mmCIF file of C-alpha atoms in Angstrom:
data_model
loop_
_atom_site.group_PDB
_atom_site.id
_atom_site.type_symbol
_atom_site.label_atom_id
_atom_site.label_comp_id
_atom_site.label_asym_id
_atom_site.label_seq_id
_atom_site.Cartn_x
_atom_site.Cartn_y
_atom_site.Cartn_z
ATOM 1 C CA UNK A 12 -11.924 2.763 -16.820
ATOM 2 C CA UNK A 13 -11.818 5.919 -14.619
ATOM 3 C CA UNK A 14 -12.660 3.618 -10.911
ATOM 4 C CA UNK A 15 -10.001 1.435 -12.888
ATOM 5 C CA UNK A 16 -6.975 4.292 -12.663
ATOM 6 C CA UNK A 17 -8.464 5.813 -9.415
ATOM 7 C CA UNK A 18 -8.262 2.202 -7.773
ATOM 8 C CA UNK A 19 -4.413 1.853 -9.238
ATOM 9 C CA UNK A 20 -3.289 5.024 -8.085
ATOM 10 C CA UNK A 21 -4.809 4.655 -4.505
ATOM 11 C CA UNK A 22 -2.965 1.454 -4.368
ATOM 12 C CA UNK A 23 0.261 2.530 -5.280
ATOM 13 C CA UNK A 24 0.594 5.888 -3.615
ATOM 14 C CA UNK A 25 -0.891 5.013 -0.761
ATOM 15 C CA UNK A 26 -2.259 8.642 -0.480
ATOM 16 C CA UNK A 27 -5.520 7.400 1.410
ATOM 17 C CA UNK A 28 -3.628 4.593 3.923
ATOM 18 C CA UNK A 29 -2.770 5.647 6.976
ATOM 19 C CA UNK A 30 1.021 4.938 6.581
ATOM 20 C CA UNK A 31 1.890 5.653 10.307
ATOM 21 C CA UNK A 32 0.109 3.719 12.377
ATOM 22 C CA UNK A 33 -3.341 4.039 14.579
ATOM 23 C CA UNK A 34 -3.890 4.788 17.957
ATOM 24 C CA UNK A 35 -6.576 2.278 18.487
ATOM 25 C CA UNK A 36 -5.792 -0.930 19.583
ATOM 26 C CA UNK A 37 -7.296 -2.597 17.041
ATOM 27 C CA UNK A 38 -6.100 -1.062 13.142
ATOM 28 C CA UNK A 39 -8.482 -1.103 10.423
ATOM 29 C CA UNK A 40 -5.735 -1.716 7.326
ATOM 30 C CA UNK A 41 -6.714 -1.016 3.935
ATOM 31 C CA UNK A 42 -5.501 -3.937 2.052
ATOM 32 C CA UNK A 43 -6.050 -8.064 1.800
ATOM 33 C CA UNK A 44 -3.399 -9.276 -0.097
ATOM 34 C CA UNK A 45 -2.461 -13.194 -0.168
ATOM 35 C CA UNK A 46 -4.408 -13.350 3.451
ATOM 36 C CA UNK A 47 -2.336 -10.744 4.967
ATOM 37 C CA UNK A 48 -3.329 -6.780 5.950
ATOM 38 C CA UNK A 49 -1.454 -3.756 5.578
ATOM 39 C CA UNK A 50 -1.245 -0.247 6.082
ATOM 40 C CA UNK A 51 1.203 0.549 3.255
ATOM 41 C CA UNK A 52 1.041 -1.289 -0.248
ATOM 42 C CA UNK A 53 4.147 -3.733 -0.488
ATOM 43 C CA UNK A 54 6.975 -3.362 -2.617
ATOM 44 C CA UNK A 55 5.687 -6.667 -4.848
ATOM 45 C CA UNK A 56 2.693 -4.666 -6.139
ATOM 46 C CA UNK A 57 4.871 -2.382 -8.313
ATOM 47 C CA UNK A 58 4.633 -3.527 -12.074
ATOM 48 C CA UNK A 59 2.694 -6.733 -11.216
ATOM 49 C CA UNK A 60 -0.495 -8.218 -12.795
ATOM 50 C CA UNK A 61 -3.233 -8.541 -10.258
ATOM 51 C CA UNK A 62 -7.114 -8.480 -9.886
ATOM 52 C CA UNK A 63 -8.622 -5.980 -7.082
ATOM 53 C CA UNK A 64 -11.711 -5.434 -5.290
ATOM 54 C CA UNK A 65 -13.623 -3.281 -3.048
ATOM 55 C CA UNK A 66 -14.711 -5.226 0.077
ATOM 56 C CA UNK A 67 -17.500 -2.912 2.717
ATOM 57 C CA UNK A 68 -19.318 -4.197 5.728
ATOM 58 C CA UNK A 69 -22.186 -2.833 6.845
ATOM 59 C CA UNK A 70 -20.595 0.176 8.583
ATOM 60 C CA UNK A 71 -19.169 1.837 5.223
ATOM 61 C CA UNK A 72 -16.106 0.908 6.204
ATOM 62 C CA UNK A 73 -14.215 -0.345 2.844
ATOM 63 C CA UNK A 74 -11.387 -3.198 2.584
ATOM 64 C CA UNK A 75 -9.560 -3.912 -0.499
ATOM 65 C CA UNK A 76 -9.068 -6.992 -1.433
ATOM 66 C CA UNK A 77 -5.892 -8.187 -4.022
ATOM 67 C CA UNK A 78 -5.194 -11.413 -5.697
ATOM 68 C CA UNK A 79 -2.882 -12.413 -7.822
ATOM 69 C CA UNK A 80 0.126 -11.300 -6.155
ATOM 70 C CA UNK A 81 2.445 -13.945 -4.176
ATOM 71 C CA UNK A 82 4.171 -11.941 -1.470
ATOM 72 C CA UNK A 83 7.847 -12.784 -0.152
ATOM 73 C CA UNK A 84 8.399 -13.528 3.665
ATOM 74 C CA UNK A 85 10.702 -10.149 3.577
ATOM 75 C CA UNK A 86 7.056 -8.437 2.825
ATOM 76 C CA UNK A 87 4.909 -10.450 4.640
ATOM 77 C CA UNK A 88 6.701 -8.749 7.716
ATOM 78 C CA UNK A 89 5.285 -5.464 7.013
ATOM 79 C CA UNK A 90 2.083 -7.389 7.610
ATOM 80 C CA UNK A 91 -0.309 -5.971 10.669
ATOM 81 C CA UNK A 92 -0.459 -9.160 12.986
ATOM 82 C CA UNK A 93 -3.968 -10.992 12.390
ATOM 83 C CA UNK A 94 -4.613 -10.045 16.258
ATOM 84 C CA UNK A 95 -4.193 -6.641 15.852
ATOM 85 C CA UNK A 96 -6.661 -6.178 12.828
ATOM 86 C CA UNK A 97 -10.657 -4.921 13.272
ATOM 87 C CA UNK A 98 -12.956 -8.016 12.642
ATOM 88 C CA UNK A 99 -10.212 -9.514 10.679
ATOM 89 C CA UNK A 100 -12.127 -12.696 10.693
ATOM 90 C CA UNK A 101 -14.988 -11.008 8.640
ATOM 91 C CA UNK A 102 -12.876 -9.108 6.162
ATOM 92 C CA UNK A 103 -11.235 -12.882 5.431
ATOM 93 C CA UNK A 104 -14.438 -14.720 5.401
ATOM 94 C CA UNK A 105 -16.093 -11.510 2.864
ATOM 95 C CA UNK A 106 -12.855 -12.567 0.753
ATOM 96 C CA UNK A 107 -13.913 -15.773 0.204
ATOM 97 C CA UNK A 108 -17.395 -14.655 -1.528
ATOM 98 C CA UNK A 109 -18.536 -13.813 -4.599
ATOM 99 C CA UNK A 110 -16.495 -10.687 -5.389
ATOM 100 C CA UNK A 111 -16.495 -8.661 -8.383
ATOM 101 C CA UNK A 112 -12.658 -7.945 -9.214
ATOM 102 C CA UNK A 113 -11.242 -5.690 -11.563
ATOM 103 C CA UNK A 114 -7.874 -7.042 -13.456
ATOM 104 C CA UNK A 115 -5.029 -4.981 -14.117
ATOM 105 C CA UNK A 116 -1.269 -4.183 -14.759
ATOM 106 C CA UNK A 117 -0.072 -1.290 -12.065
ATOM 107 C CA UNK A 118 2.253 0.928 -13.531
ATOM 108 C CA UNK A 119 5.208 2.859 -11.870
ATOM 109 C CA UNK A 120 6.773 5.785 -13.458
ATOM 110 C CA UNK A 121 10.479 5.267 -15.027
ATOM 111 C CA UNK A 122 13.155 7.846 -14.360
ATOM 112 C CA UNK A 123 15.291 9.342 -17.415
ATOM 113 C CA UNK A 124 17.791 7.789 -15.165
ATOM 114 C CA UNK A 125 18.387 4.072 -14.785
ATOM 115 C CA UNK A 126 20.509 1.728 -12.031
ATOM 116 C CA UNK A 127 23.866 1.900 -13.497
ATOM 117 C CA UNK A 128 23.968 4.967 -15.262
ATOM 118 C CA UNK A 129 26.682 7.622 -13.926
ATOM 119 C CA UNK A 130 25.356 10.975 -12.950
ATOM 120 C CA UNK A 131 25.579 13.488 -15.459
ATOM 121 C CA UNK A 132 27.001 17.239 -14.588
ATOM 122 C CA UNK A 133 25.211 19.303 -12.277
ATOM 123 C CA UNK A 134 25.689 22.349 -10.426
ATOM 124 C CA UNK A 135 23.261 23.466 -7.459
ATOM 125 C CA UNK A 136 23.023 25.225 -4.324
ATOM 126 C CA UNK A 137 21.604 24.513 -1.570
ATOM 127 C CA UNK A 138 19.466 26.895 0.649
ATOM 128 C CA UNK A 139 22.449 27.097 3.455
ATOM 129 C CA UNK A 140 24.479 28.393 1.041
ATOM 130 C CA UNK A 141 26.772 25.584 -0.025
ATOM 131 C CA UNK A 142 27.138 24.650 -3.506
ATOM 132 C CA UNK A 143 26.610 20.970 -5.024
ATOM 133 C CA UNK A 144 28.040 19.262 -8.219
ATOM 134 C CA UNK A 145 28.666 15.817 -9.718
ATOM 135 C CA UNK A 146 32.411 16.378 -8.625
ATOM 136 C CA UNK A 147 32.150 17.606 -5.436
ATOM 137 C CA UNK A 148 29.658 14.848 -4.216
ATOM 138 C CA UNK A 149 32.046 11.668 -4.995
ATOM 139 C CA UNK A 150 33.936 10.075 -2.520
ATOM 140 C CA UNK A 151 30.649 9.993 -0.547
ATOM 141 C CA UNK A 152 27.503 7.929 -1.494
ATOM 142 C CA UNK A 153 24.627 10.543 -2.345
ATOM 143 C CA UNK A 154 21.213 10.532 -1.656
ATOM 144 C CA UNK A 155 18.498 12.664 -3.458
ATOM 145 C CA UNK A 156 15.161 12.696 -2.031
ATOM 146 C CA UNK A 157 12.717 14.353 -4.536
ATOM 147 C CA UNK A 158 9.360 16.236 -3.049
ATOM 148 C CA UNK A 159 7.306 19.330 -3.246
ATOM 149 C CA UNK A 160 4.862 20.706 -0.248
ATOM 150 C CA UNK A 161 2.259 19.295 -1.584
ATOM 151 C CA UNK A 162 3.069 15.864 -1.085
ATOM 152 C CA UNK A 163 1.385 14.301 2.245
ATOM 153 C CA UNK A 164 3.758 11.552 2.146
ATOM 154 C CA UNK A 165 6.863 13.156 1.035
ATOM 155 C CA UNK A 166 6.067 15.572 4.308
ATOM 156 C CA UNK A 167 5.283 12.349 6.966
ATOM 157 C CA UNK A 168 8.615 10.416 5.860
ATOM 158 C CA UNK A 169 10.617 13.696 6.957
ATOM 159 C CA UNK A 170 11.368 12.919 10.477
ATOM 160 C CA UNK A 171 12.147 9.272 9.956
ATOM 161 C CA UNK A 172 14.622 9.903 6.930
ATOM 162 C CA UNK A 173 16.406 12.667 8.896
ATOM 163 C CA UNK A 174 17.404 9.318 11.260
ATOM 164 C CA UNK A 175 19.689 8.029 8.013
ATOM 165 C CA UNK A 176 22.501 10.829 9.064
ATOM 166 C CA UNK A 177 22.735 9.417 12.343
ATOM 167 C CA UNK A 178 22.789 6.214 11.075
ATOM 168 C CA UNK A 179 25.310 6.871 8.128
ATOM 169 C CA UNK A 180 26.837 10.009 9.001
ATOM 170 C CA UNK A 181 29.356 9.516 5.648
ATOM 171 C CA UNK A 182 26.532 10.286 3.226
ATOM 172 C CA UNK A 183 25.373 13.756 1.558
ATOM 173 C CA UNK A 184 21.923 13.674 1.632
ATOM 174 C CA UNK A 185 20.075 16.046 -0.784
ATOM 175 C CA UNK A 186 16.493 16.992 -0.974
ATOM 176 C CA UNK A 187 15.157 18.310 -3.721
ATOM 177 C CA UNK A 188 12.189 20.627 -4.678
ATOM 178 C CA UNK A 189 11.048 22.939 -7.331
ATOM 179 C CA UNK A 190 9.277 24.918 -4.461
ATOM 180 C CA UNK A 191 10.791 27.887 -3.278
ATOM 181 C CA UNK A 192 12.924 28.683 0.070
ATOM 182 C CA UNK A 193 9.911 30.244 1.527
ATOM 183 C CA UNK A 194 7.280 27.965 0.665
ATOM 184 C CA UNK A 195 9.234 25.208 2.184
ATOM 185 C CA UNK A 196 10.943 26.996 5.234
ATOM 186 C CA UNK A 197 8.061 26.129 7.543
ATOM 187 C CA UNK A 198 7.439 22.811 6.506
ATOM 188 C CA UNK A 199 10.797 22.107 6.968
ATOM 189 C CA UNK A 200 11.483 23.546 10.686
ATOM 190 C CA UNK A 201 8.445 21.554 11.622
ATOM 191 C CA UNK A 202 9.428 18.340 10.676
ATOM 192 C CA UNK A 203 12.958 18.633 11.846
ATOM 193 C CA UNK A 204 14.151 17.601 7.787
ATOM 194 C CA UNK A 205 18.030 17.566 7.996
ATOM 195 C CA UNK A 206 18.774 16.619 4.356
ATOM 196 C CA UNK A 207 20.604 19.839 2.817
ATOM 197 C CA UNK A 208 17.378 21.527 0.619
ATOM 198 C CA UNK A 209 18.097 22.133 -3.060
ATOM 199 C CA UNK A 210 15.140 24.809 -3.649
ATOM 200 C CA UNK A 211 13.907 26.241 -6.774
ATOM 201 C CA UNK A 212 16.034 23.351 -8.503
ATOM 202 C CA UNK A 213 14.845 22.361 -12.428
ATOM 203 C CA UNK A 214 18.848 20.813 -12.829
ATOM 204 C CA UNK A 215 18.297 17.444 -10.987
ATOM 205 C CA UNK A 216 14.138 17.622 -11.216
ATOM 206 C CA UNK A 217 14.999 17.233 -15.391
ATOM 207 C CA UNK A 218 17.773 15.062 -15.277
ATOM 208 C CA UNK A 219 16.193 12.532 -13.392
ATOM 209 C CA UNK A 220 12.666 13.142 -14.863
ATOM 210 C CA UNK A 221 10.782 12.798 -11.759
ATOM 211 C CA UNK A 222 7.030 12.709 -12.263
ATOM 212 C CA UNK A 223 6.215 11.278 -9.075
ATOM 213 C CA UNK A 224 7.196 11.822 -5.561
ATOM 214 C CA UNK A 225 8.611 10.723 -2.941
ATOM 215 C CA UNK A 226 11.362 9.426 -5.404
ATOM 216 C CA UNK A 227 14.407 8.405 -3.451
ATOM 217 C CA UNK A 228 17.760 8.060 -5.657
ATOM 218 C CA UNK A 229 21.002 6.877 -3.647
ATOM 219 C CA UNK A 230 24.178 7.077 -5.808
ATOM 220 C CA UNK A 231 27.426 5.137 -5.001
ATOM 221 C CA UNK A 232 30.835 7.165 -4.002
ATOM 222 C CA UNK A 233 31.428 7.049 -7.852
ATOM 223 C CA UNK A 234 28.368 8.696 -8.604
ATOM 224 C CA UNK A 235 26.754 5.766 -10.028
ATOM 225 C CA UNK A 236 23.105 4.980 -9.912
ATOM 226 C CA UNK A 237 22.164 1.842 -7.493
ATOM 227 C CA UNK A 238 19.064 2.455 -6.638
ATOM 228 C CA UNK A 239 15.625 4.351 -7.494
ATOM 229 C CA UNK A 240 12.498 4.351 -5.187
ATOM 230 C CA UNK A 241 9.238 5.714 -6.309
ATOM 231 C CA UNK A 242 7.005 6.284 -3.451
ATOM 232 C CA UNK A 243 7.344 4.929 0.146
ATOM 233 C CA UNK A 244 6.235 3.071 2.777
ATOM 234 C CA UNK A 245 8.333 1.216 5.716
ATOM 235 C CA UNK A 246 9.503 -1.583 3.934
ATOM 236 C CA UNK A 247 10.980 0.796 0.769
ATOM 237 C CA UNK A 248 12.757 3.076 3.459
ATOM 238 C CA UNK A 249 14.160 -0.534 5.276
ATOM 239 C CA UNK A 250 15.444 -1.042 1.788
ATOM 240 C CA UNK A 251 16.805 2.051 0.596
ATOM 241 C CA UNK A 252 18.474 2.337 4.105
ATOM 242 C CA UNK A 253 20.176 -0.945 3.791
ATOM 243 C CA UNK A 254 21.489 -0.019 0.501
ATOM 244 C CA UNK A 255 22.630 2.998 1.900
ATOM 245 C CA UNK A 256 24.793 1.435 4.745
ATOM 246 C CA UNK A 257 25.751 -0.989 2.482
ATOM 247 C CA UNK A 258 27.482 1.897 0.147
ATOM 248 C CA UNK A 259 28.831 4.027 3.066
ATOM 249 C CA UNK A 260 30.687 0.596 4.006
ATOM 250 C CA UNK A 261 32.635 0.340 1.052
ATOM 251 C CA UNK A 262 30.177 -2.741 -0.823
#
């Protein structure tokens, strides 16, 4: 039961994937799902019923393999072409043996907040100074990007979600931590993170009952709820971005 909950949590965090890319020119991806590899565990997985296994060749090296799970073309893009991929041709020839797999139900955490739901009232500042509330947020869409410094993957998406204000320059983006000013200051400088930071908050942490992070919340210029993201990878930022630009533009 314990390899059971380790496995699930490995797949849907993705804290042991290498989210960013290799330097090699081949990639050695860390999951086989319906005969495609990735780096980052797709969107599908969430919630679904599917059998795993652990897959090794001689060098140690570990693959694992999922069935079960019928991917959508959308996902299937995220997929590291079969040229690209280490001995590719063993990993899908070991798939095809006798494997031991392990079936289960992975589970995402649910917000106290759903899609739909307006904001409740909330007052917070922000380390710059400037002060944030349910009021003085609409007219915009809003983003909230939940994290804490101890969050690998929270701390690597930085840099690329700092793009979204270039992108859609009409949006306040908040990010928000229950660490303090100083414990993120550096972390923050370093990785060039341009969403306004709500330190020290416990307002939004409890309303939205976040118990796992990244969680990425993007509210409409009403202040309603349209989308929650638990986790990430590059196909969950492709998606919260579209929503995104899809708010700022009035749909």
């Amino acid at each position: 039961m314990r390899k059971r909950i380790l496995l699930a949590a490995w797949l849907l965090c993705g804290l042991m994937l290498p989210s960013w890319g290799q330097t090699e020119s081949k990639k050695n991806p860390k999951l086989l799902i319906d005969g495609c590899f990735f780096m980052e565990t797709p969107s599908e997985l969430n919630g679904a019923k599917l059998k795993m296994a652990v897959l090794k060749n001689e060098d140690g090296r570990m693959m694992m393999l999922v069935t079960g799970v019928k991917l959508s073309e959308n996902s299937k893009k995220y997929a590291v072409p079969l040229s690209e991929v280490k001995d590719a041709d063993y990993w899908l020839e070991k798939a095809k043996g006798n494997v031991k797999f392990m079936s289960m139900i992975t589970h995402t955490s649910k917000l106290a907040m759903k899609e739909g739901e307006r904001i409740k009232p909330f007052s917070v500042q922000a380390t710059d100074g400037t002060r944030w509330t349910d009021r003085n947020t609409l007219g915009r869409p809003l983003v909230l990007n939940f994290w804490y410094t101890g969050c690998g993957p929270c701390i690597r998406e930085m840099s690329e979600l700092s793009k979204w204000l270039d992108a859609c320059p009409d949006v306040n983006y908040l990010a928000v931590t229950w660490n303090t000013p100083e414990q993120i200051q550096k972390i923050v400088e370093r990785q060039g993170f341009r969403f306004r930071q709500i330190a020290g908050d416990s307002v939004l942490w409890k309303m939205f009952g976040v118990q796992q992070t990244p969680t990425t919340v993007v509210l409409d210029k009403q202040g309603v709820v349209r989308k929650i993201t638990i986790g990430t990878n590059q196909q969950k930022r492709d998606e919260l971005l579209k929503t995104i630009r899809q708010l700022s533009a009035g749909k």
